XYZ file of C-alpha atoms in Angstrom:
448
model
C -36.422 2.475 32.696
C -34.100 1.370 35.489
C -33.380 -1.936 33.741
C -32.541 -0.028 30.561
C -30.079 2.183 32.453
C -28.407 -0.842 34.072
C -28.163 -2.565 30.701
C -26.604 0.541 29.170
C -24.051 0.789 31.985
C -23.217 -2.900 31.649
C -22.681 -2.543 27.883
C -20.489 0.523 28.422
C -18.454 -1.261 31.086
C -18.006 -4.251 28.808
C -16.883 -1.991 25.972
C -14.363 -0.212 28.222
C -13.002 -3.547 29.449
C -12.537 -4.786 25.904
C -10.899 -1.484 24.923
C -8.321 -1.848 27.727
C -7.640 -5.457 26.754
C -7.290 -4.427 23.131
C -4.852 -1.628 24.040
C -2.692 -4.034 26.042
C -2.571 -6.434 23.085
C -1.647 -3.610 20.713
C 1.163 -2.394 22.979
C 2.492 -5.940 23.380
C 2.476 -6.548 19.622
C 4.170 -3.206 18.909
C 6.902 -3.833 21.483
C 7.530 -7.356 20.189
C 7.683 -6.167 16.561
C 10.052 -3.306 17.449
C 12.297 -5.655 19.440
C 12.509 -8.210 16.608
C 13.315 -5.493 14.084
C 16.037 -3.980 16.262
C 17.459 -7.437 16.987
C 17.961 -8.223 13.297
C 19.149 -4.670 12.530
C 21.890 -5.086 15.129
C 23.088 -8.340 13.575
C 25.380 -9.068 10.630
C 22.355 -9.935 8.505
C 21.239 -6.318 8.203
C 23.848 -5.504 5.555
C 23.037 -8.658 3.587
C 19.317 -7.830 3.585
C 19.885 -4.144 2.743
C 21.994 -5.055 -0.301
C 19.281 -7.203 -1.848
C 17.599 -5.502 -4.798
C 14.205 -6.876 -3.712
C 14.546 -4.584 -0.693
C 16.461 -1.571 -2.029
C 15.724 -0.260 -5.511
C 17.242 2.895 -7.041
C 14.149 4.776 -5.822
C 14.075 3.560 -2.197
C 17.733 2.901 -1.386
C 18.905 4.411 1.905
C 22.506 4.158 0.710
C 21.705 6.585 -2.099
C 20.058 8.948 0.371
C 23.213 8.880 2.493
C 25.337 9.676 -0.556
C 22.984 12.522 -1.446
C 23.260 13.919 2.090
C 27.051 13.704 1.900
C 27.118 15.628 -1.393
C 24.738 18.196 0.082
C 27.027 18.666 3.096
C 29.890 19.414 0.674
C 27.782 21.996 -1.188
C 27.639 19.741 -4.252
C 24.343 19.490 -6.100
C 23.187 15.859 -5.531
C 21.080 16.074 -8.716
C 24.016 16.684 -11.057
C 24.381 12.971 -11.744
C 21.955 10.040 -11.782
C 22.488 9.036 -8.185
C 19.633 10.495 -6.158
C 15.935 9.957 -6.876
C 14.447 11.584 -3.774
C 12.971 15.099 -3.827
C 14.832 17.980 -2.109
C 12.115 18.142 0.558
C 12.472 14.421 1.254
C 16.252 14.795 1.438
C 15.977 17.579 4.033
C 13.398 15.507 5.919
C 15.781 12.523 6.049
C 18.599 14.823 7.152
C 16.578 16.172 10.083
C 15.291 12.727 11.055
C 18.631 10.895 10.858
C 20.923 13.613 12.233
C 18.790 15.550 14.719
C 15.878 13.384 15.842
C 17.245 9.822 15.609
C 20.947 9.309 16.163
C 20.482 5.615 15.410
C 19.072 5.203 11.884
C 17.533 1.851 12.743
C 15.312 3.552 15.334
C 14.035 5.916 12.638
C 12.872 3.070 10.410
C 11.364 1.217 13.380
C 9.538 4.385 14.451
C 7.919 4.870 11.039
C 7.039 1.175 10.766
C 5.337 1.267 14.165
C 3.626 4.523 13.181
C 2.325 2.940 9.980
C 0.990 -0.017 11.960
C -0.861 2.273 14.388
C -2.391 4.310 11.558
C -3.573 1.144 9.805
C -4.982 -0.176 13.074
C -6.899 3.041 13.778
C -8.170 3.354 10.210
C -9.290 -0.271 10.088
C -11.002 -0.031 13.471
C -13.060 2.939 12.280
C -13.857 1.375 8.907
C -14.752 -2.033 10.399
C -17.114 -0.377 12.880
C -18.875 1.513 10.086
C -18.980 -1.651 7.986
C -20.504 -3.630 10.864
C -23.140 -0.964 11.556
C -24.060 -0.911 7.873
C -24.986 -4.611 8.031
C -26.294 -4.767 11.609
C -29.945 -4.823 10.550
C -30.122 -8.391 9.244
C -33.841 -8.264 8.515
C -33.266 -6.292 5.298
C -31.251 -9.175 3.799
C -32.444 -12.599 2.649
C -32.284 -15.217 5.400
C -29.971 -17.526 3.467
C -27.175 -14.907 3.416
C -27.065 -14.123 7.138
C -24.030 -16.384 7.535
C -22.057 -14.047 5.229
C -22.815 -10.916 7.250
C -20.152 -9.701 9.732
C -20.469 -11.175 13.205
C -20.774 -9.130 16.399
C -17.047 -9.254 17.091
C -16.051 -8.394 13.516
C -15.002 -4.788 14.064
C -13.084 -5.782 17.208
C -11.021 -8.579 15.656
C -10.206 -7.175 12.213
C -8.030 -4.241 13.403
C -5.842 -6.618 15.415
C -5.531 -8.917 12.401
C -4.443 -5.947 10.277
C -1.908 -4.945 12.928
C -0.431 -8.448 13.018
C -0.507 -8.687 9.213
C 1.614 -5.556 8.946
C 3.986 -5.962 11.887
C 4.875 -9.611 11.278
C 4.603 -9.686 7.522
C 8.012 -10.876 6.220
C 7.874 -8.355 3.359
C 7.412 -5.301 5.602
C 9.775 -6.760 8.182
C 12.594 -7.186 5.654
C 11.916 -3.750 4.175
C 12.294 -2.131 7.593
C 15.405 -4.136 8.475
C 16.928 -3.347 5.068
C 16.445 0.430 5.519
C 14.124 0.748 2.541
C 12.690 4.258 2.351
C 9.536 2.675 0.882
C 8.601 1.976 4.498
C 8.605 5.712 5.212
C 6.600 6.365 2.036
C 4.093 3.779 3.279
C 3.702 5.771 6.502
C 2.261 8.682 4.521
C 0.071 6.338 2.471
C -1.287 4.964 5.759
C -1.808 8.543 6.932
C -3.798 9.207 3.752
C -6.042 6.177 4.382
C -6.407 7.180 8.045
C -7.366 10.769 7.177
C -9.811 9.636 4.501
C -11.589 7.068 6.690
C -11.918 9.556 9.573
C -13.190 12.251 7.204
C -10.358 14.730 7.670
C -9.871 16.520 4.316
C -6.768 18.419 5.465
C -4.908 15.325 6.708
C -5.883 13.084 3.792
C -5.169 15.658 1.071
C -1.851 16.678 2.661
C -0.732 13.048 3.030
C -1.683 12.322 -0.589
C 0.193 15.429 -1.758
C 3.317 14.248 0.099
C 3.023 10.774 -1.459
C 2.478 12.265 -4.925
C 5.513 14.516 -4.527
C 7.720 11.465 -4.030
C 6.241 9.463 -6.922
C 3.483 10.304 -9.391
C 1.742 6.921 -9.031
C -0.308 7.914 -5.925
C -1.964 10.648 -8.007
C -4.582 8.092 -9.049
C -5.717 7.873 -5.406
C -7.310 11.278 -5.941
C -10.278 9.390 -7.427
C -11.294 7.481 -4.241
C -10.541 10.627 -2.212
C -13.010 12.646 -4.281
C -15.611 9.846 -4.272
C -15.341 9.421 -0.502
C -15.867 13.101 0.305
C -18.658 13.441 -2.238
C -20.453 10.771 -0.170
C -19.541 12.366 3.161
C -20.644 15.865 2.136
C -23.425 14.557 -0.142
C -22.228 17.173 -2.600
C -19.796 16.863 -5.498
C -19.115 20.595 -5.352
C -17.953 20.435 -1.724
C -15.823 17.395 -2.546
C -14.006 19.507 -5.134
C -12.708 21.616 -2.233
C -10.726 18.587 -1.067
C -9.201 18.324 -4.543
C -8.373 22.027 -4.286
C -6.651 21.389 -0.932
C -4.618 18.658 -2.589
C -3.579 20.862 -5.521
C -2.622 23.653 -3.126
C -0.411 21.322 -1.101
C 1.194 19.966 -4.274
C 1.962 23.505 -5.418
C 3.482 24.443 -2.041
C 5.618 21.285 -1.928
C 6.807 21.853 -5.516
C 7.591 25.488 -4.743
C 9.570 24.434 -1.660
C 11.409 21.764 -3.660
C 12.353 24.360 -6.234
C 13.538 26.832 -3.586
C 15.730 24.149 -1.991
C 17.191 22.954 -5.285
C 17.286 26.444 -6.852
C 16.361 24.782 -10.152
C 14.035 22.156 -11.615
C 16.850 19.641 -12.180
C 15.407 17.375 -9.517
C 12.305 16.754 -11.678
C 14.257 14.707 -14.205
C 16.071 12.772 -11.472
C 12.926 12.005 -9.498
C 9.934 11.809 -11.835
C 11.900 11.376 -15.062
C 13.724 8.330 -13.717
C 10.464 6.765 -12.547
C 8.766 7.387 -15.907
C 11.584 6.606 -18.377
C 13.228 3.802 -16.316
C 16.869 4.546 -17.239
C 18.259 2.239 -14.539
C 17.625 -1.338 -15.675
C 19.075 -2.974 -12.599
C 17.065 -6.185 -12.042
C 14.221 -5.944 -9.533
C 10.953 -7.739 -8.782
C 9.018 -5.620 -11.288
C 8.111 -6.104 -14.932
C 9.968 -3.186 -16.539
C 13.645 -4.082 -16.352
C 13.695 -7.269 -18.447
C 11.412 -5.972 -21.186
C 13.355 -2.738 -21.691
C 16.652 -4.594 -21.633
C 15.463 -6.584 -24.646
C 13.375 -4.035 -26.564
C 14.807 -2.188 -29.575
C 15.662 1.448 -28.828
C 13.368 2.869 -31.494
C 10.399 1.113 -29.811
C 11.398 2.135 -26.287
C 9.408 5.371 -26.078
C 6.205 3.728 -27.312
C 6.400 0.901 -24.780
C 7.483 3.179 -21.925
C 4.307 5.224 -22.340
C 2.226 2.053 -22.767
C 3.614 0.506 -19.595
C 3.116 3.686 -17.579
C -0.445 4.186 -18.821
C -1.119 0.590 -17.777
C 0.269 1.365 -14.318
C -1.755 4.551 -13.831
C -4.926 5.498 -15.697
C -5.877 2.386 -17.690
C -7.875 0.756 -14.854
C -8.724 3.956 -13.003
C -11.968 4.894 -14.758
C -13.616 1.436 -14.908
C -12.734 0.656 -11.291
C -13.889 4.089 -10.128
C -17.241 3.545 -11.854
C -17.688 0.001 -10.596
C -16.741 0.734 -6.967
C -18.061 4.281 -6.768
C -20.043 3.270 -3.673
C -17.006 1.604 -2.043
C -14.116 4.131 -2.018
C -12.188 2.135 0.596
C -12.120 -0.969 -1.600
C -11.280 1.203 -4.614
C -8.301 2.597 -2.683
C -6.978 -0.882 -1.881
C -7.447 -2.010 -5.493
C -5.512 0.995 -6.827
C -2.739 0.432 -4.279
C -2.470 -3.155 -5.487
C -2.224 -2.022 -9.109
C 0.482 0.502 -8.246
C 2.426 -2.221 -6.447
C 2.176 -4.605 -9.402
C 2.873 -2.260 -12.299
C 5.148 0.503 -10.944
C 8.593 0.745 -12.516
C 10.666 0.080 -9.373
C 8.651 -2.055 -6.917
C 10.070 -3.559 -3.748
C 8.891 -6.026 -1.105
C 7.712 -3.255 1.245
C 5.112 -2.216 -1.339
C 3.521 -5.652 -1.402
C 3.772 -6.055 2.374
C 1.859 -2.804 2.852
C -1.109 -3.736 0.638
C -1.235 -7.301 1.969
C -1.838 -5.819 5.420
C -5.294 -4.698 4.281
C -6.453 -8.247 3.488
C -8.078 -8.905 6.915
C -10.620 -6.222 5.968
C -12.005 -8.732 3.467
C -12.512 -11.700 5.781
C -16.247 -11.591 5.025
C -15.396 -12.328 1.368
C -13.460 -15.521 2.122
C -16.385 -17.758 1.154
C -16.468 -16.139 -2.306
C -12.716 -16.229 -3.020
C -11.272 -18.964 -5.222
C -7.568 -18.196 -5.683
C -6.347 -17.916 -2.076
C -4.340 -21.136 -1.948
C -2.863 -20.628 -5.420
C -1.790 -17.064 -4.618
C -0.273 -18.083 -1.281
C 1.735 -20.915 -2.821
C 3.004 -18.774 -5.714
C 4.061 -15.932 -3.418
C 5.828 -18.351 -1.097
C 7.626 -20.141 -3.928
C 8.680 -16.968 -5.754
C 9.919 -15.397 -2.510
C 12.135 -18.433 -1.936
C 13.254 -18.862 -5.542
C 14.089 -15.210 -6.297
C 17.296 -14.972 -4.202
C 18.250 -18.531 -5.194
C 18.012 -17.886 -8.935
C 19.729 -14.529 -8.501
C 22.682 -16.337 -6.909
C 22.721 -18.935 -9.687
C 22.624 -16.196 -12.328
C 25.083 -13.654 -10.933
C 27.455 -15.658 -8.745
C 27.392 -19.248 -10.024
C 26.835 -18.340 -13.698
C 24.722 -21.488 -14.043
C 21.521 -19.618 -14.965
C 20.562 -16.500 -16.897
C 18.195 -13.541 -16.761
C 15.294 -15.625 -18.094
C 15.299 -17.741 -14.940
C 15.038 -14.760 -12.666
C 12.490 -12.929 -14.813
C 10.306 -16.051 -14.803
C 10.122 -15.730 -11.013
C 9.265 -12.020 -11.120
C 6.595 -12.732 -13.734
C 4.998 -15.383 -11.518
C 5.251 -12.956 -8.575
C 3.286 -10.333 -10.535
C 0.729 -12.900 -11.736
C 0.063 -13.971 -8.126
C -0.713 -10.370 -7.188
C -2.995 -9.992 -10.220
C -4.841 -13.187 -9.229
C -5.198 -11.850 -5.699
C -6.621 -8.427 -6.535
C -9.004 -9.778 -9.195
C -10.178 -12.482 -6.798
C -10.936 -9.898 -4.103
C -12.751 -7.546 -6.462
C -14.831 -10.325 -8.001
C -15.589 -11.747 -4.541
C -16.849 -8.298 -3.529
C -19.102 -8.250 -6.603
C -20.480 -11.715 -5.811
C -20.994 -10.761 -2.163
C -23.023 -7.659 -3.065
C -25.045 -9.677 -5.573
C -25.750 -12.370 -2.959
C -26.860 -9.843 -0.339
C -29.325 -8.389 -2.825
C -30.691 -11.539 -4.459
C -29.904 -14.283 -1.957
C -27.867 -17.447 -2.413
C -30.452 -19.219 -4.519
C -30.817 -16.739 -7.354
C -32.976 -17.915 -10.241
C -33.340 -16.775 -13.838
C -36.411 -17.968 -15.725
C -37.084 -20.455 -12.956
C -33.634 -22.053 -13.157
C -30.681 -21.738 -10.781
C -28.368 -18.869 -11.777
C -24.637 -18.943 -11.339
C -22.530 -15.759 -11.225
C -19.265 -16.297 -13.083
C -16.459 -14.135 -14.414
C -16.441 -14.030 -18.220
């Protein structure tokens, strides 16, 4: 009994020591990331980065927010034209943050980036611990798959990897330096994931309602939210209460938006512009080139087709397939939003890439990692080069640039399909072992 007590104290002391070491690493990484961001923001390169359309789209441009705030200060309705695509609540939020809380705008963007990193770290730490505990009993799995199970230090290392993947990801870094409001939107997406993983229905539903009020794409995340709480409560009826919380928050936010705007004109500027894509300024998405070329009488058909593809087309099959893995379903849906939304930016991709360390146990089953990495690297380098050749040197045309954006989207599609199929193979291997046989012959799981 005494030996057991000593062992327990030793384990607790070891855990506390590691926790302190982990906290010191987190603080060091956060300070370094904040310093690097502020250093570049204070340089002449900030304006160059902020003016790049890969960073600032019509939906996430800080310059447009500033113009909207100026019009608001002159008692001019910022929604009279086609300038502003932020909701009235978001506009007031930015006004308070930039004029009352943060006198230096760069500090505001750094604050939300650091906040996003901390939320992702905390959410991943909790999820990785649950994931490790789920597979701690190795005796229930075939012996030849033990090497694929998470190691003892899995839940301790993964959160730090996620933190580094977000803070020093060039996509999130450039988005923060370029004052892209997508970084602030990502803060609330991270808050949604954090609230969901920790089982807080109020936090997760409120964060999702805020995200959905800015853009309708996050509405599809209601599916993993419902699935997660139906597992937590072991009751689909109780999980519906979380959906009711979400709908209540959406109603309150819409009511507040309407009271601020004194009309529903903002709906067309915010949601209408996202759905109908009136601004065909080139970006890293798939919409602009197609709708520049398409005949006007086909435009409505293809607009609805594209938007259905970006929202509900994959929702039902993925929700059925990963009904027991709501966290993975969430990441998959975030990837699909990033790929197929009408006005994507680099911050969107940087945010979802930060979740990849959660899938380190799937590395042995992935096949497209090198290809995806090379394509993303090449397209990231070629995009500004071909833009310069097209716009400034006039030695290229829109086809050159769209070819890069197409390859950029294909790389993301390869990545998400590789992860989802690797998850399927991993679950199959844990159940049947590495040497699965059908009719006495070796079976091979392949994607048809």
